[in-house]
Coordinates of N, CA and C in Angstrom, one line a residue:
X27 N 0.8 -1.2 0.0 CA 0.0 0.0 0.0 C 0.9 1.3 0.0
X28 N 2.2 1.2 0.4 CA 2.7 2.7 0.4 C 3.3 2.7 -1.0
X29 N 3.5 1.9 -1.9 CA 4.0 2.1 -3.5 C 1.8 2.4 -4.4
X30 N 1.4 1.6 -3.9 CA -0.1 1.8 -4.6 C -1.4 2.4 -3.9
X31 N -1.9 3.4 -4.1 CA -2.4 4.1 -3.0 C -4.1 3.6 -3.0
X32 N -4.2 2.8 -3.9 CA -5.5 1.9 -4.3 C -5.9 0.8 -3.3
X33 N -5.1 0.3 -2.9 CA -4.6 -0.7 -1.9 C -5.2 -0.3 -0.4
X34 N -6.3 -0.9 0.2 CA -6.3 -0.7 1.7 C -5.1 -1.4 2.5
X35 N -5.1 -0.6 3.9 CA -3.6 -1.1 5.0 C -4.7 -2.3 5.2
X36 N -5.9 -1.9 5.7 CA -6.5 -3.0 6.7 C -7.0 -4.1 5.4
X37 N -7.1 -5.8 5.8 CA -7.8 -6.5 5.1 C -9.2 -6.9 5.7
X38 N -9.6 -6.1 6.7 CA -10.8 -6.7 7.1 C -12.0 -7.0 6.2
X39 N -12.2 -6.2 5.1 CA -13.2 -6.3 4.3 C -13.0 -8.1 3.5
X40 N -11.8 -8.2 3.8 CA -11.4 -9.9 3.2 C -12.2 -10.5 4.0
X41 N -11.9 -10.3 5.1 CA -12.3 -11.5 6.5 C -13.2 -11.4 6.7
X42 N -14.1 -9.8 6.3 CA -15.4 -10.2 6.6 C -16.4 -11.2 5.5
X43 N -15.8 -10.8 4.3 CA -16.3 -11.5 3.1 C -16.4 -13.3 3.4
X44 N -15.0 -13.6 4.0 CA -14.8 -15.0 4.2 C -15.7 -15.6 5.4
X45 N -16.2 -14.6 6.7 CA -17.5 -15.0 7.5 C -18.1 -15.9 7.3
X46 N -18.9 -15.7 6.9 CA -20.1 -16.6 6.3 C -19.3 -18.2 5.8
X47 N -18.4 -18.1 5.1 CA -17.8 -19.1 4.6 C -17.4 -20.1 6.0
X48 N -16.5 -19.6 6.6 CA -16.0 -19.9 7.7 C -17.6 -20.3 9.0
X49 N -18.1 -20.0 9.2 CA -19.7 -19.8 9.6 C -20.4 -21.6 9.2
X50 N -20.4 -21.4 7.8 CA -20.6 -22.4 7.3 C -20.1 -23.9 7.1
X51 N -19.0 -24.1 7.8 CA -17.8 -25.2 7.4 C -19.1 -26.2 8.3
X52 N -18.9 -25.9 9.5 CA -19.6 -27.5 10.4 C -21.0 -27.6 9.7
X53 N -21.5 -26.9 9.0 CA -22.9 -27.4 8.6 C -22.8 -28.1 7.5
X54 N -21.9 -27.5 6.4 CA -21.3 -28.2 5.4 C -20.8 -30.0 5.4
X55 N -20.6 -30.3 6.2 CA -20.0 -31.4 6.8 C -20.8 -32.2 6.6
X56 N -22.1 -31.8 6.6 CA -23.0 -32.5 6.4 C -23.9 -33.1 4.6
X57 N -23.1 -32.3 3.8 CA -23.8 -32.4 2.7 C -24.0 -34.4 2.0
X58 N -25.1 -34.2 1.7 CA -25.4 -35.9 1.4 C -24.8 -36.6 0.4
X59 N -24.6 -36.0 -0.9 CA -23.3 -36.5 -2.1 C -22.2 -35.3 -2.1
X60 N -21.5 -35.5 -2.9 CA -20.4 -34.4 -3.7 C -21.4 -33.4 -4.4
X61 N -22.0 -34.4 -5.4 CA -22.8 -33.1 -6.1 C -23.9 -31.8 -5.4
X62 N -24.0 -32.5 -4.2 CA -24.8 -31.4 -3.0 C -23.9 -30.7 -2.6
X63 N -22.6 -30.9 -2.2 CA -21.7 -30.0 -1.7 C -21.4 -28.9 -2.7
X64 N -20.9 -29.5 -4.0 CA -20.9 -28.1 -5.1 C -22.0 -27.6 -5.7
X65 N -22.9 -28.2 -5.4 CA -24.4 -27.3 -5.9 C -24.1 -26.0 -4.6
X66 N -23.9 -26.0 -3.2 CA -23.8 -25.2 -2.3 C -22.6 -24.7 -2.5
X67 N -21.5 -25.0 -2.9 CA -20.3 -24.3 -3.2 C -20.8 -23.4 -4.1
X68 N -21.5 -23.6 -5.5 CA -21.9 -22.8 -6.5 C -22.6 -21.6 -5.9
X69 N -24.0 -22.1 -5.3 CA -24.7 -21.1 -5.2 C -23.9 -19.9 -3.8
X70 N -23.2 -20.5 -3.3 CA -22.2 -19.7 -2.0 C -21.9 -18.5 -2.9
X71 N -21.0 -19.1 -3.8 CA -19.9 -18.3 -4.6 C -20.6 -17.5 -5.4
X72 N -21.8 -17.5 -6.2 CA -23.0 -16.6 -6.9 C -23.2 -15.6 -5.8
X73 N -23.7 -16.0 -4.7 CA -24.1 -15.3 -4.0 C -23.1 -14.3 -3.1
X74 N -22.0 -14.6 -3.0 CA -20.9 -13.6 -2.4 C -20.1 -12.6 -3.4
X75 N -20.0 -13.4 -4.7 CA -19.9 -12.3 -5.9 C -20.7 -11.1 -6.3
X76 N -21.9 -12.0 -6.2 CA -23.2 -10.5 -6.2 C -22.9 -9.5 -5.4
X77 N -22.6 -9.8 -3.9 CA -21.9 -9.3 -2.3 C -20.9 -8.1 -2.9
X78 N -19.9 -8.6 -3.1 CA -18.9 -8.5 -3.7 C -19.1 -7.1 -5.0
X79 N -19.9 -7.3 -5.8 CA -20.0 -6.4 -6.9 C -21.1 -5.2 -6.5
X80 N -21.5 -5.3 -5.4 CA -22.7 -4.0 -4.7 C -23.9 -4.7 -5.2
X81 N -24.4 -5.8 -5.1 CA -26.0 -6.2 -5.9 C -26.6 -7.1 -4.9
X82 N -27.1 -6.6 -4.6 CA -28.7 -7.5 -3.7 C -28.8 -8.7 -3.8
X83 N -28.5 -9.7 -3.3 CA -28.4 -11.3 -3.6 C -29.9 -11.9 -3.6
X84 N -30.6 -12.1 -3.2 CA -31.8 -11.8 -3.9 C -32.3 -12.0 -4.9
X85 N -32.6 -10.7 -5.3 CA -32.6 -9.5 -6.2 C -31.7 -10.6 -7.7
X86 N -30.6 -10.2 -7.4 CA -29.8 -11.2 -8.1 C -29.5 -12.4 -9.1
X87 N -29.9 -13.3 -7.8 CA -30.6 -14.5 -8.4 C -31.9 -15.0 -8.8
X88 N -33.1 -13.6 -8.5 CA -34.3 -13.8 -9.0 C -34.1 -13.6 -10.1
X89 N -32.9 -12.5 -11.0 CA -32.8 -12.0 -11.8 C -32.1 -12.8 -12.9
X90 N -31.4 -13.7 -12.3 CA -30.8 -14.8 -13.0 C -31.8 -15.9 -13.4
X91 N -32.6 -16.3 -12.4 CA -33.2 -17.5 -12.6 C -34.4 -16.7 -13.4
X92 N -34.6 -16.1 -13.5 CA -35.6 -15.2 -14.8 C -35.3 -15.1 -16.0
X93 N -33.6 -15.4 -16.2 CA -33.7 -14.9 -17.6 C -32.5 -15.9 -18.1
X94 N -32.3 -16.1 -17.0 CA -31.0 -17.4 -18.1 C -31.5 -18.3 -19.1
X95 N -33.2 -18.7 -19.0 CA -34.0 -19.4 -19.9 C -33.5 -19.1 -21.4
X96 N -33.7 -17.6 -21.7 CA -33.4 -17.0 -22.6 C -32.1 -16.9 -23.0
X97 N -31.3 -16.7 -22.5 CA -30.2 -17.0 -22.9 C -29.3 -17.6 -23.8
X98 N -29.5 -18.0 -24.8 CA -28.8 -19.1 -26.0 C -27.5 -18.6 -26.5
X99 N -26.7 -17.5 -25.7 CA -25.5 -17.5 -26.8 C -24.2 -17.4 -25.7
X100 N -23.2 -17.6 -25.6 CA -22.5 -17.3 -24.6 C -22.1 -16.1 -23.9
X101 N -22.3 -15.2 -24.8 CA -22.4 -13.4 -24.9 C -23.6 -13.0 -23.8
X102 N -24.7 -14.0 -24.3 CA -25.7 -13.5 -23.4 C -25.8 -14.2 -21.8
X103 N -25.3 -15.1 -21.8 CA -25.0 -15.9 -20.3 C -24.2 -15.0 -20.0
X104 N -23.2 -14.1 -20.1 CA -22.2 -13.3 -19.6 C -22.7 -12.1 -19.0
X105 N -23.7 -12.0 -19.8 CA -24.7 -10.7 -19.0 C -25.0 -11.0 -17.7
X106 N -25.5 -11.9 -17.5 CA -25.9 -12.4 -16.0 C -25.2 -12.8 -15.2
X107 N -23.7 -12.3 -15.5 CA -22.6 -12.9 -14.2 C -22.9 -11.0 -13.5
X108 N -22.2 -11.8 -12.1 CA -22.4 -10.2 -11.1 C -21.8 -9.7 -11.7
X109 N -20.8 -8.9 -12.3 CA -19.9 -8.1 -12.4 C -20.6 -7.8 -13.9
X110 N -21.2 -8.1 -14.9 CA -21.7 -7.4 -15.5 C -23.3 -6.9 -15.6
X111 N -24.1 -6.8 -13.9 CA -25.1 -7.0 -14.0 C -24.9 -5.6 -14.1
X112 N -25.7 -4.8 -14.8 CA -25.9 -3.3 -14.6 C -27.2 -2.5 -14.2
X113 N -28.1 -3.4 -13.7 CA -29.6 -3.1 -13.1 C -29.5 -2.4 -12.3
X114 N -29.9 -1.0 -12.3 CA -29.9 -0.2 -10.7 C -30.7 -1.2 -9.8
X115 N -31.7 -1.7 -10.2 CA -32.9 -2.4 -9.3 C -31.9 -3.4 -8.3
X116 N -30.7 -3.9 -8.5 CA -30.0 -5.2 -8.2 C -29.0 -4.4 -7.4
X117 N -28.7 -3.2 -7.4 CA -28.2 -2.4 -7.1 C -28.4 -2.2 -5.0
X118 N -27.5 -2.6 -4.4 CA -27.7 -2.5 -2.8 C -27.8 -1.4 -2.2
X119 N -28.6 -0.8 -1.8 CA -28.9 0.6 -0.7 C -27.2 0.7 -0.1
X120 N -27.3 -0.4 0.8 CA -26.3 -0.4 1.8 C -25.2 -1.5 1.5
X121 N -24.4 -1.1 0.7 CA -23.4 -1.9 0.2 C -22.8 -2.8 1.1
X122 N -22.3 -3.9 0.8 CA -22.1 -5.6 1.2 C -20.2 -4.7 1.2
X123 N -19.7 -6.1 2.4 CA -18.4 -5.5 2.3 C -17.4 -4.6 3.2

């Protein structure tokens, strides 16, 4: 941080991100196949990226599961990743983070 001034000193915003993760381990423990475990790994990681990009998790995934139907090209699946959602509506009052 003293060569890049972009850089926070503190990493708390890391550790708080990782919470939930960490929160979640003993319950995890429990998942009934593999593919249960990464179906929850998946939806985790959708859902902290949305966190992560200022967007309403939610909001989010209602937004996803609404329109990925439509979707047929790989241009258009890319729309629906967090980082290129650009909906004020998905947009968080009180930013995550």
């Amino acid at each position: 941080y003293c060569e890049r001034g972009d850089l926070k000193i503190s990493n708390a915003g890391a550790e708080n991100a990782i919470r939930p993760f960490a929160l979640g381990r003993k319950a995890w423990l429990f998942a009934d196949t593999s593919q249960g475990a990464k179906a929850s790994a998946t939806c985790y990681s959708l859902i902290e990226t949305a966190k992560a990009n200022g967007l309403e998790p939610s909001a989010y995934i209602h937004h996803v599961l609404t329109h990925i139907a439509d979707a047929v090209t790989l241009e258009q699946l890319e729309t629906l990743l967090p980082w290129n959602a650009e909906l004020p509506a998905l947009k968080n009052v009180a930013q995550y983070g």
